[in-house]
Amino acid sequence: TGDVRAVRSSKLSLVDLAGSERWGMKSLDHTTRGEMTAINKSLTTLGRVVALLAKGKTEGLPFRESKLTRLLQDSLGANCLTTLVAALNPSEGC
């Protein structure tokens, strides 16, 4: 009757940010360029949040600067273990 049971929960977030590698294509329309700009902004903000967390900072993180970091906020801060997996491919110019 004094039993306390611990509850563990998990969350899996899969985010596809592919597409920003097509900047060099001349046939991109205005909408596609806008989407790629938003992806790059999200990646930049995510990088800033991760860098600040790696330095031990927990307050004043820029979660609200992009939709991606706002959606991932509960997975990046507080009491959680987070693993980021990135599939990267160098561009032809590298």
PDB file of C-alpha atoms in Angstrom:
ATOM      1  CA  THR A   1       0.000   0.000   0.000  1.00  0.00           C
ATOM      2  CA  GLY A   2       3.029   2.238   0.223  1.00  0.00           C
ATOM      3  CA  ASP A   3       4.177   1.101  -3.227  1.00  0.00           C
ATOM      4  CA  VAL A   4       5.495   3.833  -5.420  1.00  0.00           C
ATOM      5  CA  ARG A   5       5.932   2.923  -9.048  1.00  0.00           C
ATOM      6  CA  ALA A   6       8.160   4.856 -11.354  1.00  0.00           C
ATOM      7  CA  VAL A   7       6.801   5.656 -14.772  1.00  0.00           C
ATOM      8  CA  ARG A   8       9.118   6.090 -17.715  1.00  0.00           C
ATOM      9  CA  SER A   9       7.999   7.618 -20.925  1.00  0.00           C
ATOM     10  CA  SER A  10       9.710   7.986 -24.250  1.00  0.00           C
ATOM     11  CA  LYS A  11       9.266  10.255 -27.202  1.00  0.00           C
ATOM     12  CA  LEU A  12      10.523   9.758 -30.727  1.00  0.00           C
ATOM     13  CA  SER A  13      10.707  12.762 -33.043  1.00  0.00           C
ATOM     14  CA  LEU A  14      11.653  12.214 -36.669  1.00  0.00           C
ATOM     15  CA  VAL A  15      12.427  15.381 -38.603  1.00  0.00           C
ATOM     16  CA  ASP A  16      13.336  15.489 -42.283  1.00  0.00           C
ATOM     17  CA  LEU A  17      15.239  18.666 -43.110  1.00  0.00           C
ATOM     18  CA  ALA A  18      16.401  17.590 -46.537  1.00  0.00           C
ATOM     19  CA  GLY A  19      16.185  19.993 -49.429  1.00  0.00           C
ATOM     20  CA  SER A  20      18.498  22.834 -48.477  1.00  0.00           C
ATOM     21  CA  GLU A  21      21.221  21.324 -50.640  1.00  0.00           C
ATOM     22  CA  ARG A  22      19.333  22.446 -53.776  1.00  0.00           C
ATOM     23  CA  TRP A  23      20.224  26.154 -53.425  1.00  0.00           C
ATOM     24  CA  GLY A  24      22.327  26.081 -56.596  1.00  0.00           C
ATOM     25  CA  MET A  25      19.412  25.110 -58.854  1.00  0.00           C
ATOM     26  CA  LYS A  26      18.286  28.002 -61.070  1.00  0.00           C
ATOM     27  CA  SER A  27      14.744  26.695 -61.528  1.00  0.00           C
ATOM     28  CA  LEU A  28      13.664  27.107 -57.887  1.00  0.00           C
ATOM     29  CA  ASP A  29      10.450  29.029 -57.394  1.00  0.00           C
ATOM     30  CA  HIS A  30       9.797  31.604 -54.683  1.00  0.00           C
ATOM     31  CA  THR A  31       7.965  29.110 -52.436  1.00  0.00           C
ATOM     32  CA  THR A  32      10.783  26.558 -52.555  1.00  0.00           C
ATOM     33  CA  ARG A  33      13.385  29.198 -51.729  1.00  0.00           C
ATOM     34  CA  GLY A  34      11.245  30.325 -48.782  1.00  0.00           C
ATOM     35  CA  GLU A  35      10.983  26.758 -47.487  1.00  0.00           C
ATOM     36  CA  MET A  36      14.735  26.256 -47.791  1.00  0.00           C
ATOM     37  CA  THR A  37      15.367  29.533 -45.966  1.00  0.00           C
ATOM     38  CA  ALA A  38      13.115  28.340 -43.126  1.00  0.00           C
ATOM     39  CA  ILE A  39      14.972  24.997 -42.993  1.00  0.00           C
ATOM     40  CA  ASN A  40      18.331  26.779 -42.765  1.00  0.00           C
ATOM     41  CA  LYS A  41      17.023  29.104 -40.045  1.00  0.00           C
ATOM     42  CA  SER A  42      15.726  26.107 -38.090  1.00  0.00           C
ATOM     43  CA  LEU A  43      19.057  24.290 -38.410  1.00  0.00           C
ATOM     44  CA  THR A  44      20.974  27.370 -37.290  1.00  0.00           C
ATOM     45  CA  THR A  45      18.731  27.844 -34.262  1.00  0.00           C
ATOM     46  CA  LEU A  46      18.919  24.142 -33.399  1.00  0.00           C
ATOM     47  CA  GLY A  47      22.714  24.368 -33.545  1.00  0.00           C
ATOM     48  CA  ARG A  48      22.702  27.380 -31.215  1.00  0.00           C
ATOM     49  CA  VAL A  49      20.418  25.619 -28.708  1.00  0.00           C
ATOM     50  CA  VAL A  50      22.536  22.447 -28.713  1.00  0.00           C
ATOM     51  CA  ALA A  51      25.759  24.477 -28.324  1.00  0.00           C
ATOM     52  CA  LEU A  52      24.326  26.398 -25.363  1.00  0.00           C
ATOM     53  CA  LEU A  53      23.075  23.200 -23.713  1.00  0.00           C
ATOM     54  CA  ALA A  54      26.504  21.612 -24.215  1.00  0.00           C
ATOM     55  CA  LYS A  55      28.009  24.554 -22.293  1.00  0.00           C
ATOM     56  CA  GLY A  56      25.615  23.874 -19.419  1.00  0.00           C
ATOM     57  CA  LYS A  57      23.306  26.809 -20.020  1.00  0.00           C
ATOM     58  CA  THR A  58      19.676  26.124 -19.132  1.00  0.00           C
ATOM     59  CA  GLU A  59      18.029  29.551 -19.146  1.00  0.00           C
ATOM     60  CA  GLY A  60      17.379  31.982 -21.963  1.00  0.00           C
ATOM     61  CA  LEU A  61      17.668  29.385 -24.714  1.00  0.00           C
ATOM     62  CA  PRO A  62      16.319  30.533 -28.113  1.00  0.00           C
ATOM     63  CA  PHE A  63      13.623  27.847 -28.459  1.00  0.00           C
ATOM     64  CA  ARG A  64      11.075  30.340 -29.811  1.00  0.00           C
ATOM     65  CA  GLU A  65      13.219  31.444 -32.744  1.00  0.00           C
ATOM     66  CA  SER A  66      12.138  28.557 -34.990  1.00  0.00           C
ATOM     67  CA  LYS A  67       9.261  26.122 -35.251  1.00  0.00           C
ATOM     68  CA  LEU A  68      11.683  23.182 -35.090  1.00  0.00           C
ATOM     69  CA  THR A  69      13.248  24.150 -31.772  1.00  0.00           C
ATOM     70  CA  ARG A  70       9.841  25.001 -30.337  1.00  0.00           C
ATOM     71  CA  LEU A  71       8.562  21.526 -31.271  1.00  0.00           C
ATOM     72  CA  LEU A  72      11.674  19.842 -29.874  1.00  0.00           C
ATOM     73  CA  GLN A  73      11.889  21.995 -26.739  1.00  0.00           C
ATOM     74  CA  ASP A  74      10.706  19.286 -24.339  1.00  0.00           C
ATOM     75  CA  SER A  75      13.175  16.836 -25.898  1.00  0.00           C
ATOM     76  CA  LEU A  76      16.163  19.171 -25.708  1.00  0.00           C
ATOM     77  CA  GLY A  77      15.954  20.724 -22.278  1.00  0.00           C
ATOM     78  CA  ALA A  78      14.907  19.728 -18.780  1.00  0.00           C
ATOM     79  CA  ASN A  79      15.335  16.172 -17.557  1.00  0.00           C
ATOM     80  CA  CYS A  80      15.862  14.179 -20.722  1.00  0.00           C
ATOM     81  CA  LEU A  81      18.432  12.201 -22.619  1.00  0.00           C
ATOM     82  CA  THR A  82      18.556  13.185 -26.273  1.00  0.00           C
ATOM     83  CA  THR A  83      20.332  11.645 -29.223  1.00  0.00           C
ATOM     84  CA  LEU A  84      20.633  13.489 -32.524  1.00  0.00           C
ATOM     85  CA  VAL A  85      21.351  11.467 -35.649  1.00  0.00           C
ATOM     86  CA  ALA A  86      22.320  13.280 -38.832  1.00  0.00           C
ATOM     87  CA  ALA A  87      22.850  11.827 -42.291  1.00  0.00           C
ATOM     88  CA  LEU A  88      25.236  14.207 -44.046  1.00  0.00           C
ATOM     89  CA  ASN A  89      26.559  14.245 -47.559  1.00  0.00           C
ATOM     90  CA  PRO A  90      29.199  16.754 -48.672  1.00  0.00           C
ATOM     91  CA  SER A  91      28.298  18.917 -51.645  1.00  0.00           C
ATOM     92  CA  GLU A  92      30.101  18.527 -54.931  1.00  0.00           C
ATOM     93  CA  GLY A  93      32.092  21.699 -54.295  1.00  0.00           C
ATOM     94  CA  CYS A  94      33.775  20.338 -51.152  1.00  0.00           C
TER      95      CYS A  94
END
